[in-house]
Short mmCIF file of C-alpha atoms in Angstrom, two decimals:
data_model
loop_
_atom_site.label_atom_id
_atom_site.label_comp_id
_atom_site.label_asym_id
_atom_site.label_seq_id
_atom_site.Cartn_x
_atom_site.Cartn_y
_atom_site.Cartn_z
CA MET T 550 -37.47 -10.95 -0.89
CA THR T 551 -34.44 -10.55 -3.09
CA GLU T 552 -31.17 -10.54 -1.17
CA GLU T 553 -29.11 -7.52 -2.18
CA ILE T 554 -25.35 -7.72 -2.52
CA VAL T 555 -23.75 -4.37 -3.31
CA ILE T 556 -20.11 -3.92 -4.33
CA ILE T 557 -18.65 -0.41 -4.26
CA GLY T 558 -15.81 -0.05 -6.74
CA GLY T 559 -15.12 -1.60 -10.13
CA GLY T 560 -11.36 -2.09 -9.89
CA THR T 561 -9.66 -5.46 -9.80
CA GLY T 562 -11.25 -6.58 -6.52
CA GLY T 563 -14.76 -5.39 -7.37
CA SER T 564 -14.76 -6.75 -10.92
CA VAL T 565 -13.29 -10.14 -10.09
CA LEU T 566 -15.73 -10.50 -7.20
CA ALA T 567 -18.72 -9.53 -9.35
CA ASN T 568 -17.81 -12.17 -11.93
CA ASP T 569 -17.09 -14.71 -9.20
CA LEU T 570 -20.54 -14.15 -7.70
CA ALA T 571 -22.22 -14.28 -11.12
CA GLU T 572 -20.84 -17.79 -11.57
CA ARG T 573 -21.15 -18.97 -7.99
CA LEU T 574 -24.69 -17.69 -7.47
CA ASP T 575 -25.97 -18.06 -11.03
CA GLU T 576 -29.05 -20.07 -10.07
CA GLU T 577 -30.01 -17.73 -7.22
CA ILE T 578 -29.54 -14.67 -9.44
CA ASP T 579 -31.50 -16.20 -12.34
CA ALA T 580 -34.33 -17.10 -9.93
CA GLY T 581 -34.46 -13.54 -8.59
CA ASP T 582 -33.47 -14.59 -5.08
CA VAL T 583 -30.24 -12.61 -5.18
CA GLN T 584 -29.26 -9.40 -6.93
CA VAL T 585 -25.66 -8.26 -7.24
CA THR T 586 -25.03 -4.59 -7.98
CA LEU T 587 -21.66 -3.10 -8.79
CA ILE T 588 -21.48 0.65 -8.26
CA ASN T 589 -18.58 2.47 -9.90
CA ASP T 590 -18.01 6.19 -10.30
CA GLY T 591 -17.15 5.88 -13.98
CA PRO T 592 -17.82 3.63 -16.96
CA ASP T 593 -14.36 2.08 -17.14
CA HIS T 594 -12.27 -0.49 -15.37
CA VAL T 595 -8.67 0.72 -15.01
CA TYR T 596 -5.65 -1.58 -14.91
CA LYS T 597 -3.07 0.54 -13.11
CA PRO T 598 0.12 -1.54 -13.67
CA VAL T 599 0.20 -0.16 -17.23
CA TRP T 600 1.18 3.25 -15.81
CA LEU T 601 4.71 2.09 -14.90
CA TYR T 602 5.52 1.77 -18.61
CA VAL T 603 3.98 5.07 -19.75
CA PRO T 604 6.87 7.37 -18.68
CA PHE T 605 9.30 5.24 -20.72
CA GLY T 606 7.15 5.53 -23.84
CA LYS T 607 6.24 1.85 -23.79
CA ARG T 608 2.49 2.03 -23.18
CA GLU T 609 -0.41 4.47 -23.31
CA PRO T 610 -2.91 5.03 -20.48
CA GLU T 611 -5.71 3.86 -22.81
CA ASP T 612 -4.05 0.42 -22.80
CA GLY T 613 -5.18 0.10 -19.19
CA ARG T 614 -8.84 1.09 -19.69
CA ARG T 615 -11.81 -0.96 -20.79
CA PRO T 616 -15.56 -0.49 -20.26
CA LEU T 617 -16.75 -2.35 -17.17
CA ARG T 618 -19.77 -3.58 -19.10
CA GLU T 619 -17.46 -5.54 -21.43
CA LEU T 620 -15.73 -7.23 -18.52
CA VAL T 621 -18.51 -8.01 -16.07
CA ASP T 622 -21.09 -10.78 -16.47
CA ASN T 623 -24.52 -9.65 -17.66
CA ARG T 624 -26.08 -11.10 -14.50
CA ILE T 625 -24.48 -8.25 -12.57
CA ARG T 626 -26.28 -4.92 -12.43
CA ILE T 627 -23.75 -2.14 -13.07
CA ARG T 628 -24.58 1.35 -11.81
CA GLU T 629 -22.46 4.34 -12.77
CA ASP T 630 -22.82 6.46 -9.66
CA ARG T 631 -20.78 7.79 -6.74
CA VAL T 632 -21.53 6.58 -3.22
CA THR T 633 -21.55 9.56 -0.88
CA GLU T 634 -22.46 7.92 2.43
CA ILE T 635 -22.55 4.47 4.00
CA ASP T 636 -25.01 3.99 6.85
CA THR T 637 -23.96 0.67 8.34
CA ASP T 638 -26.75 0.70 10.95
CA ALA T 639 -29.56 1.15 8.43
CA GLN T 640 -27.63 -0.91 5.85
CA GLN T 641 -28.08 1.64 3.13
CA LEU T 642 -26.04 3.88 0.86
CA SER T 643 -26.58 7.42 -0.33
CA THR T 644 -25.38 8.18 -3.84
CA ALA T 645 -24.86 11.24 -6.00
CA GLU T 646 -27.36 10.25 -8.70
CA ARG T 647 -30.32 9.02 -6.67
CA VAL T 648 -32.54 10.70 -4.12
CA SER T 649 -33.65 7.50 -2.43
CA PRO T 650 -31.07 5.44 -0.56
CA THR T 651 -29.85 2.06 -1.78
CA HIS T 652 -30.45 -0.83 0.62
CA TYR T 653 -27.97 -3.67 1.01
CA ASP T 654 -28.00 -6.97 2.83
CA HIS T 655 -24.33 -7.53 2.17
CA LEU T 656 -21.88 -4.76 1.32
CA VAL T 657 -18.40 -5.12 -0.14
CA VAL T 658 -16.15 -2.07 -0.06
CA ALA T 659 -13.63 -2.16 -2.88
CA THR T 660 -12.95 1.54 -3.21
CA GLY T 661 -9.20 1.35 -3.69
CA SER T 662 -6.56 4.02 -3.13
CA THR T 663 -6.38 7.71 -3.93
CA LEU T 664 -3.34 9.98 -4.01
CA ALA T 665 -2.90 12.76 -1.46
CA PRO T 666 0.16 14.79 -2.61
CA ASP T 667 -1.22 17.87 -0.85
CA GLU T 668 -0.27 16.33 2.49
CA VAL T 669 3.35 17.24 1.70
CA PRO T 670 3.86 20.96 1.04
CA GLY T 671 5.26 21.62 -2.43
CA LEU T 672 4.94 18.02 -3.61
CA ALA T 673 2.05 18.57 -6.02
CA GLU T 674 3.94 21.43 -7.68
CA GLY T 675 7.46 20.05 -7.52
CA GLY T 676 7.04 16.31 -7.91
CA HIS T 677 5.96 13.87 -10.60
CA ASP T 678 4.39 10.45 -10.25
CA TYR T 679 3.40 7.44 -12.29
CA TYR T 680 0.57 6.41 -9.98
CA SER T 681 -2.12 8.14 -12.06
CA GLU T 682 -2.84 8.52 -15.75
CA ASP T 683 -2.18 12.26 -15.77
CA GLY T 684 0.91 11.85 -13.62
CA ALA T 685 2.40 9.18 -15.87
CA LEU T 686 1.82 11.31 -18.96
CA ALA T 687 3.35 14.43 -17.38
CA LEU T 688 6.33 12.39 -16.19
CA ARG T 689 6.80 10.98 -19.69
CA ASP T 690 7.13 14.53 -21.04
CA GLU T 691 9.84 15.27 -18.48
CA LEU T 692 11.67 11.96 -18.73
CA LEU T 693 11.94 11.99 -22.52
CA GLU T 694 13.65 15.39 -22.30
CA PHE T 695 15.85 14.47 -19.33
CA THR T 696 19.46 14.04 -20.46
CA GLU T 697 21.51 15.10 -17.44
CA GLY T 698 21.10 15.86 -13.74
CA HIS T 699 19.83 14.26 -10.57
CA LEU T 700 16.77 12.03 -10.71
CA VAL T 701 15.32 11.38 -7.25
CA LEU T 702 12.72 8.68 -6.66
CA SER T 703 11.25 9.23 -3.22
CA VAL T 704 8.82 6.89 -1.55
CA ILE T 705 6.90 9.30 0.65
CA GLY T 706 3.58 7.61 1.20
CA SER T 707 3.25 4.21 2.80
CA PRO T 708 1.24 2.11 2.49
CA HIS T 709 1.08 2.71 -1.25
CA MET T 710 -0.07 0.82 -4.30
CA CYS T 711 2.24 -1.84 -5.71
CA PRO T 712 5.15 -1.82 -3.24
CA ALA T 713 7.53 -3.17 -5.90
CA ALA T 714 6.92 -0.34 -8.37
CA PRO T 715 9.41 2.17 -6.84
CA LEU T 716 12.21 -0.40 -7.16
CA GLU T 717 11.05 -1.24 -10.65
CA PHE T 718 11.10 2.40 -11.69
CA VAL T 719 14.70 3.04 -10.68
CA PHE T 720 15.90 -0.27 -12.15
CA MET T 721 14.12 0.52 -15.42
CA ALA T 722 15.35 4.14 -15.47
CA ASP T 723 18.93 2.99 -14.86
CA ASP T 724 18.76 0.51 -17.75
CA TRP T 725 16.86 2.90 -20.02
CA PHE T 726 19.43 5.68 -19.56
CA ARG T 727 22.35 3.23 -19.97
CA LYS T 728 20.99 1.90 -23.24
CA ARG T 729 20.62 5.46 -24.50
CA GLY T 730 24.18 6.35 -23.45
CA LEU T 731 23.01 8.90 -20.88
CA ARG T 732 23.61 7.15 -17.60
CA GLU T 733 26.95 8.80 -16.83
CA GLU T 734 25.27 12.19 -17.02
CA ILE T 735 22.41 11.18 -14.73
CA GLU T 736 22.61 10.46 -11.03
CA ILE T 737 19.80 8.36 -9.59
CA THR T 738 18.84 8.42 -5.91
CA TYR T 739 16.17 6.28 -4.26
CA THR T 740 14.77 7.19 -0.84
CA TYR T 741 12.73 5.03 1.51
CA PRO T 742 10.99 5.83 4.82
CA ILE T 743 12.51 3.09 6.98
CA ASN T 744 16.03 1.77 7.50
CA ARG T 745 16.13 -0.41 4.37
CA VAL T 746 15.13 -0.05 0.71
CA HIS T 747 11.85 -1.96 0.94
CA GLY T 748 9.29 -2.65 3.62
CA ASN T 749 9.75 -6.38 3.34
CA PRO T 750 13.22 -7.27 4.68
CA HIS T 751 13.65 -10.20 2.27
CA ILE T 752 12.99 -8.03 -0.76
CA ALA T 753 15.17 -5.26 0.70
CA ASP T 754 18.08 -7.69 1.16
CA TRP T 755 17.70 -8.79 -2.44
CA ALA T 756 17.35 -5.28 -3.92
CA GLN T 757 20.10 -3.43 -2.04
CA PRO T 758 23.11 -5.19 -3.68
CA LEU T 759 21.43 -4.82 -7.07
CA MET T 760 21.10 -1.09 -6.48
CA ASP T 761 24.73 -0.87 -5.36
CA GLU T 762 25.87 -2.68 -8.52
CA ARG T 763 23.89 -0.28 -10.68
CA ASP T 764 25.17 2.88 -8.93
CA ILE T 765 21.72 3.78 -7.67
CA ASN T 766 22.21 5.88 -4.53
CA THR T 767 20.01 4.96 -1.59
CA GLU T 768 18.83 7.13 1.29
CA THR T 769 16.97 5.28 4.02
CA PHE T 770 15.11 6.66 7.04
CA PHE T 771 14.06 9.41 4.67
CA ASN T 772 10.48 10.62 5.09
CA GLY T 773 9.87 13.48 2.69
CA GLU T 774 8.36 16.39 4.57
CA GLU T 775 8.57 19.37 2.22
CA VAL T 776 9.43 20.14 -1.38
CA ASP T 777 10.74 23.49 -2.55
CA PRO T 778 10.02 23.49 -6.29
CA GLU T 779 11.88 26.77 -6.83
CA ALA T 780 15.07 25.61 -5.16
CA GLY T 781 14.66 22.00 -6.33
CA THR T 782 15.05 20.52 -2.86
CA LEU T 783 13.32 17.78 -0.91
CA THR T 784 13.72 17.80 2.87
CA SER T 785 12.93 14.95 5.20
CA MET T 786 11.45 14.62 8.69
CA GLU T 787 14.87 13.33 9.71
CA GLY T 788 16.46 16.66 8.78
CA SER T 789 18.29 15.70 5.58
CA GLU T 790 17.95 17.53 2.27
CA LEU T 791 18.30 16.38 -1.33
CA ASP T 792 18.78 18.57 -4.40
CA TYR T 793 16.92 17.25 -7.42
CA ASP T 794 16.53 18.08 -11.08
CA LEU T 795 13.66 15.65 -11.55
CA LEU T 796 11.65 14.45 -8.57
CA VAL T 797 9.51 11.35 -8.95
CA SER T 798 7.56 10.54 -5.82
CA ILE T 799 5.23 7.93 -4.50
CA PRO T 800 2.81 10.40 -2.88
CA PRO T 801 0.90 9.74 0.34
CA HIS T 802 -2.10 7.50 -0.28
CA ARG T 803 -5.55 7.53 1.28
CA GLY T 804 -8.72 5.55 0.81
CA VAL T 805 -11.95 7.38 0.07
CA GLU T 806 -13.38 9.76 2.67
CA LEU T 807 -16.72 8.04 3.09
CA ILE T 808 -15.03 5.08 4.83
CA GLU T 809 -13.80 7.22 7.70
CA GLU T 810 -17.14 9.05 7.84
CA ALA T 811 -18.89 5.68 8.14
CA GLY T 812 -16.65 4.74 11.06
CA LEU T 813 -15.12 1.82 9.21
CA GLY T 814 -11.48 2.88 9.62
CA ASP T 815 -8.92 5.69 9.46
CA ARG T 816 -7.56 7.36 6.33
CA GLY T 817 -10.06 5.50 4.17
CA TRP T 818 -8.76 2.02 4.96
CA VAL T 819 -11.40 -0.37 6.31
CA GLU T 820 -10.33 -2.21 9.44
CA VAL T 821 -10.96 -5.88 8.72
CA ASN T 822 -10.26 -9.31 10.06
CA LYS T 823 -7.27 -10.15 7.88
CA HIS T 824 -8.46 -13.72 7.30
CA THR T 825 -12.22 -13.32 6.83
CA LEU T 826 -12.05 -9.75 5.42
CA GLU T 827 -15.12 -8.83 7.47
CA ALA T 828 -15.21 -5.23 8.67
CA GLU T 829 -14.36 -4.88 12.35
CA HIS T 830 -16.80 -2.01 12.99
CA ALA T 831 -19.96 -3.03 11.13
CA GLU T 832 -22.13 -6.03 10.41
CA ASN T 833 -22.55 -7.49 6.93
CA VAL T 834 -19.68 -5.47 5.48
CA TYR T 835 -16.60 -6.86 3.77
CA ALA T 836 -13.66 -4.99 2.32
CA LEU T 837 -11.03 -6.16 -0.11
CA GLY T 838 -8.11 -4.94 -2.17
CA ASP T 839 -6.47 -1.62 -1.38
CA ALA T 840 -9.42 -0.52 0.76
CA ALA T 841 -8.89 -3.34 3.27
CA ALA T 842 -6.28 -2.77 5.97
CA THR T 843 -4.82 -6.26 6.07
CA GLY T 844 -1.14 -5.35 6.19
CA VAL T 845 -0.43 -7.13 2.91
CA PRO T 846 0.56 -5.10 -0.17
CA LYS T 847 -1.94 -2.96 -2.00
CA ALA T 848 -1.61 -4.98 -5.18
CA GLY T 849 -3.85 -6.43 -7.86
CA SER T 850 -2.95 -10.02 -7.01
CA VAL T 851 -4.09 -9.44 -3.42
CA ALA T 852 -7.45 -8.05 -4.57
CA HIS T 853 -7.79 -10.98 -6.97
CA TYR T 854 -7.23 -13.64 -4.29
CA GLN T 855 -9.29 -11.79 -1.70
CA ALA T 856 -12.20 -11.62 -4.15
CA ALA T 857 -12.32 -15.42 -4.25
CA THR T 858 -12.46 -15.53 -0.44
CA VAL T 859 -15.24 -12.96 -0.22
CA GLY T 860 -17.13 -14.64 -3.06
CA GLN T 861 -17.11 -17.98 -1.28
CA ARG T 862 -18.11 -16.42 2.04
CA LEU T 863 -20.99 -14.46 0.52
CA ALA T 864 -22.29 -17.52 -1.32
CA SER T 865 -22.25 -19.46 1.95
CA GLU T 866 -24.09 -16.68 3.77
CA VAL T 867 -26.74 -16.40 1.05
CA ARG T 868 -27.35 -20.14 1.29
CA GLY T 869 -27.57 -20.09 5.07
CA GLN T 870 -24.32 -21.99 5.47
CA VAL T 871 -21.44 -21.18 7.77
CA PRO T 872 -18.78 -19.34 5.73
CA THR T 873 -15.39 -20.96 6.13
CA ALA T 874 -13.25 -19.50 3.33
CA ALA T 875 -10.28 -17.48 4.60
CA TYR T 876 -7.64 -15.34 2.92
CA ASP T 877 -4.13 -16.59 3.66
CA GLY T 878 -2.24 -13.43 2.68
CA LYS T 879 -1.29 -14.77 -0.75
CA THR T 880 0.48 -12.19 -2.86
CA ILE T 881 2.36 -12.58 -6.13
CA CYS T 882 4.32 -9.89 -7.81
CA PHE T 883 6.61 -9.48 -10.80
CA ILE T 884 9.48 -7.05 -10.22
CA GLU T 885 11.08 -5.47 -13.30
CA THR T 886 14.84 -5.18 -12.82
CA GLY T 887 15.49 -3.40 -16.11
CA MET T 888 13.88 -2.86 -19.50
CA ASP T 889 14.20 -6.55 -20.38
CA SER T 890 14.65 -8.51 -17.17
CA ALA T 891 12.46 -9.17 -14.15
CA SER T 892 12.17 -11.16 -10.94
CA PHE T 893 9.14 -12.70 -9.28
CA VAL T 894 7.97 -13.16 -5.68
CA GLU T 895 5.20 -15.15 -4.05
CA PHE T 896 4.40 -15.01 -0.34
CA ASP T 897 1.63 -15.13 2.25
CA TYR T 898 1.06 -14.50 5.96
CA GLN T 899 3.25 -17.45 6.91
CA ASN T 900 5.87 -17.67 4.16
CA PRO T 901 8.17 -14.75 3.31
CA PRO T 902 9.11 -13.82 -0.26
CA SER T 903 12.27 -15.06 -1.90
CA PRO T 904 12.88 -13.16 -5.16
CA VAL T 905 14.03 -15.40 -7.99
CA THR T 906 17.07 -14.62 -10.14
CA PRO T 907 16.07 -11.96 -12.68
CA SER T 908 15.73 -13.14 -16.27
CA GLU T 909 14.39 -12.04 -19.62
CA LYS T 910 11.93 -14.93 -19.48
CA ILE T 911 10.28 -13.52 -16.35
CA HIS T 912 10.17 -10.06 -17.92
CA TRP T 913 8.24 -11.47 -20.87
CA SER T 914 6.03 -13.40 -18.46
CA LYS T 915 5.13 -10.12 -16.81
CA LEU T 916 4.31 -8.46 -20.12
CA ALA T 917 2.32 -11.52 -21.18
CA TYR T 918 0.33 -11.41 -17.96
CA ASN T 919 -0.34 -7.70 -18.44
CA GLU T 920 -1.89 -8.57 -21.81
CA SER T 921 -3.93 -11.42 -20.40
CA TYR T 922 -5.01 -9.43 -17.31
CA TRP T 923 -8.38 -8.79 -18.94
CA LEU T 924 -9.13 -12.48 -18.48
CA THR T 925 -8.49 -12.01 -14.75
CA ALA T 926 -10.90 -9.07 -14.64
CA ARG T 927 -13.46 -11.28 -16.38
CA GLY T 928 -12.95 -13.89 -13.67
CA LEU T 929 -11.47 -16.45 -16.05
CA ILE T 930 -7.89 -16.76 -14.73
CA MET C 1246 15.02 8.44 30.02
CA ASN C 1247 17.65 9.43 27.52
CA ARG C 1248 16.75 7.96 24.14
CA SER C 1249 20.36 6.95 23.41
CA VAL C 1250 20.39 4.83 26.56
CA VAL C 1251 17.13 3.21 25.52
CA LEU C 1252 18.49 2.44 22.08
CA VAL C 1253 21.61 0.83 23.51
CA LEU C 1254 19.50 -1.24 25.92
CA ARG C 1255 17.31 -2.45 23.06
CA ILE C 1256 20.25 -3.38 20.87
CA LEU C 1257 21.93 -5.24 23.73
CA GLU C 1258 18.77 -7.16 24.44
CA THR C 1259 17.65 -7.99 20.91
CA THR C 1260 21.05 -8.56 19.32
CA TYR C 1261 23.03 -10.15 22.13
CA ASN C 1262 20.24 -11.21 24.50
CA ILE C 1263 21.93 -9.21 27.25
CA LYS C 1264 19.85 -7.41 29.86
CA PRO C 1265 22.07 -5.12 31.92
CA LEU C 1266 21.64 -5.05 35.69
CA GLY C 1267 18.59 -2.99 36.53
CA TYR C 1268 17.12 -3.33 33.05
CA GLU C 1269 13.73 -4.51 34.27
CA ARG C 1270 13.63 -1.70 36.80
CA LEU C 1271 14.54 0.82 34.13
CA THR C 1272 11.79 -0.50 31.87
CA VAL C 1273 9.26 -0.21 34.67
CA LEU C 1274 10.43 3.29 35.54
CA MET C 1275 9.99 4.26 31.95
CA THR C 1276 6.33 3.37 32.11
CA GLN C 1277 5.62 5.11 35.39
CA GLN C 1278 5.81 8.60 34.08
CA ASN C 1279 2.05 8.91 33.64
CA ILE C 1280 2.40 10.08 30.08
CA GLU C 1281 -0.79 11.26 28.42
CA PRO C 1282 -0.59 10.51 24.71
CA THR C 1283 -2.09 12.98 22.27
CA LYS C 1284 -2.75 10.22 19.81
CA THR C 1285 -2.78 6.42 20.00
CA VAL C 1286 -1.85 4.28 17.03
CA ASP C 1287 -3.07 0.72 17.32
CA ALA C 1288 -0.84 -1.26 14.97
CA ARG C 1289 -1.46 -4.61 16.60
CA GLY C 1290 -1.76 -7.30 13.98
CA ALA C 1291 0.24 -5.34 11.42
CA ALA C 1292 3.35 -7.05 10.13
CA CYS C 1293 6.68 -5.28 10.06
CA PRO C 1294 7.19 -2.48 8.98
CA GLY C 1295 3.53 -1.56 9.41
CA PRO C 1296 3.81 -0.35 13.03
CA LEU C 1297 6.78 1.92 12.31
CA MET C 1298 5.11 3.30 9.19
CA ASP C 1299 1.91 3.90 11.12
CA LEU C 1300 3.91 5.72 13.79
CA ILE C 1301 5.70 7.88 11.21
CA GLY C 1302 2.33 8.78 9.69
CA ALA C 1303 0.98 9.79 13.09
CA ILE C 1304 4.06 11.85 13.92
CA ARG C 1305 3.53 13.72 10.64
CA ASP C 1306 0.03 14.68 11.76
CA VAL C 1307 0.72 15.87 15.32
CA ASP C 1308 2.36 19.05 16.62
CA PRO C 1309 5.77 19.35 18.32
CA GLY C 1310 5.41 18.42 21.99
CA ASP C 1311 2.63 15.94 21.31
CA VAL C 1312 3.11 12.33 22.34
CA VAL C 1313 2.07 9.39 20.17
CA LEU C 1314 1.46 6.02 21.79
CA LEU C 1315 2.19 3.09 19.50
CA LEU C 1316 0.65 -0.29 20.27
CA SER C 1317 2.52 -3.04 18.45
CA ASP C 1318 2.75 -6.79 18.78
CA SER C 1319 5.81 -6.97 16.53
CA ASP C 1320 9.03 -7.46 18.52
CA ARG C 1321 10.88 -5.75 15.72
CA SER C 1322 9.21 -2.49 16.78
CA LEU C 1323 11.40 -2.59 19.89
CA THR C 1324 14.45 -1.91 17.72
CA ASP C 1325 12.99 -0.29 14.58
CA VAL C 1326 11.11 2.40 16.46
CA PRO C 1327 13.94 3.58 18.76
CA GLU C 1328 16.31 3.66 15.77
CA TRP C 1329 13.95 5.85 13.77
CA VAL C 1330 13.14 8.06 16.75
CA GLU C 1331 16.88 8.64 17.21
CA GLU C 1332 17.37 9.31 13.50
CA ALA C 1333 14.48 11.77 13.34
CA GLY C 1334 15.54 13.58 16.53
CA ASN C 1335 12.33 12.84 18.38
CA GLU C 1336 12.09 11.68 22.00
CA LEU C 1337 11.44 8.12 23.11
CA ARG C 1338 9.49 8.80 26.28
CA ALA C 1339 8.75 5.27 27.40
CA VAL C 1340 8.59 1.65 26.36
CA GLU C 1341 6.46 -0.97 28.03
CA GLU C 1342 7.00 -4.51 26.85
CA GLY C 1343 4.06 -6.83 27.25
CA ASP C 1344 3.25 -10.44 26.54
CA ASP C 1345 0.48 -9.52 24.09
CA HIS C 1346 1.79 -6.25 22.78
CA HIS C 1347 4.25 -3.46 23.43
CA GLU C 1348 3.45 0.18 24.23
CA ILE C 1349 5.88 2.76 22.93
CA TYR C 1350 5.52 6.49 23.70
CA VAL C 1351 7.17 8.91 21.27
CA GLU C 1352 7.24 12.67 21.64
CA LYS C 1353 7.54 14.81 18.52
CA VAL C 1354 10.29 17.34 19.08
#
């Protein structure tokens, strides 16, 4: 009998894992003892960090898209299909394109994040975002025309993808407007849900003085509750109100619905053991990347490192060995602090981040990594 | 229990390690109100600020008058949560500190 490993989702976590398994289990796959299938609801792999640069006219959404088939090892079976149901008791999946269910022996959920702006009345109509291709393009149209007024960046959803990106956006916008001689005509305000400017206190302590220096207003304990697009106002659960001319939000995020329907976790996030990444409410199910509720950031580096853990564990299980690999919470992240400077953080479950002094060198390192990301997706770096 | 009093007690304890006379009794009283939560948020295992963010998300979803019970094993929740509850004008109904985790009851006003 061929042992079936099925991965749902062809983002960073799913793609890196597929390539990891192709290498780790090459002999078993070639012998027909193991089959690895990657199911994705489209033909492309999408590298989302490109979107941050789109509103500033620096990149195009196409720069972040490549066909999955070009990135994933030929040993991996790729199916373009949408999973509609996970039956963890029967160990099978229902999909949109097939009548008969798909059996799995081992399942990996790598379904990522989706945006849910409709959870906040008026947000979809009144706000912009750079957390989607369409959103980044629409924001670019607005930003290129924006020469005076109040720009509000509001972090409404949390957890959200790339926790550094809201800071990066206001730092980049500040620098971008300064270099174009527009900054004095534009007020920038940044809002955050808790009593500091970032969820991680070490990053918040680093960012706050930088924001003060750059005349970026900050509003903390601000949880956006309603947007009035006509009046141009954003009100918070705490009772405060902001007038805006251009609202850029980090909308509420959710995972995909089928996770909650399968009883794997709330809001589409799979409850997992944060070290083994095994699902808490089902056997033979792993989750990684954004879909896994580990408490670490929803970031590409996390998915990348988690994929190595899951790959090692699955290989051990296939070979009848005790899996011992564990994820240690490792996260790395570049943080743009302007259009040509950046910082860098590295942390894990035990060691907090300590942002390094921003420099042009780190900025170029970030851009260089963005170019070489496709080697990560291929499982090479 | 008035939420301002609770906040002051928490700040005294966590910042200055001072427990006013009767503090333990007050804490116990706060948990003896037989509060029935509308929703329970189990944020045990989540690092700061996960528990507070999970609570805020739950408060968004419930109706005024509903009570959310937050389970958290982060000591920081003992200060973060009362501060936010005060800021948002909600009601801190009770706090039970435990060795394994803390139970915090918040009513949406």
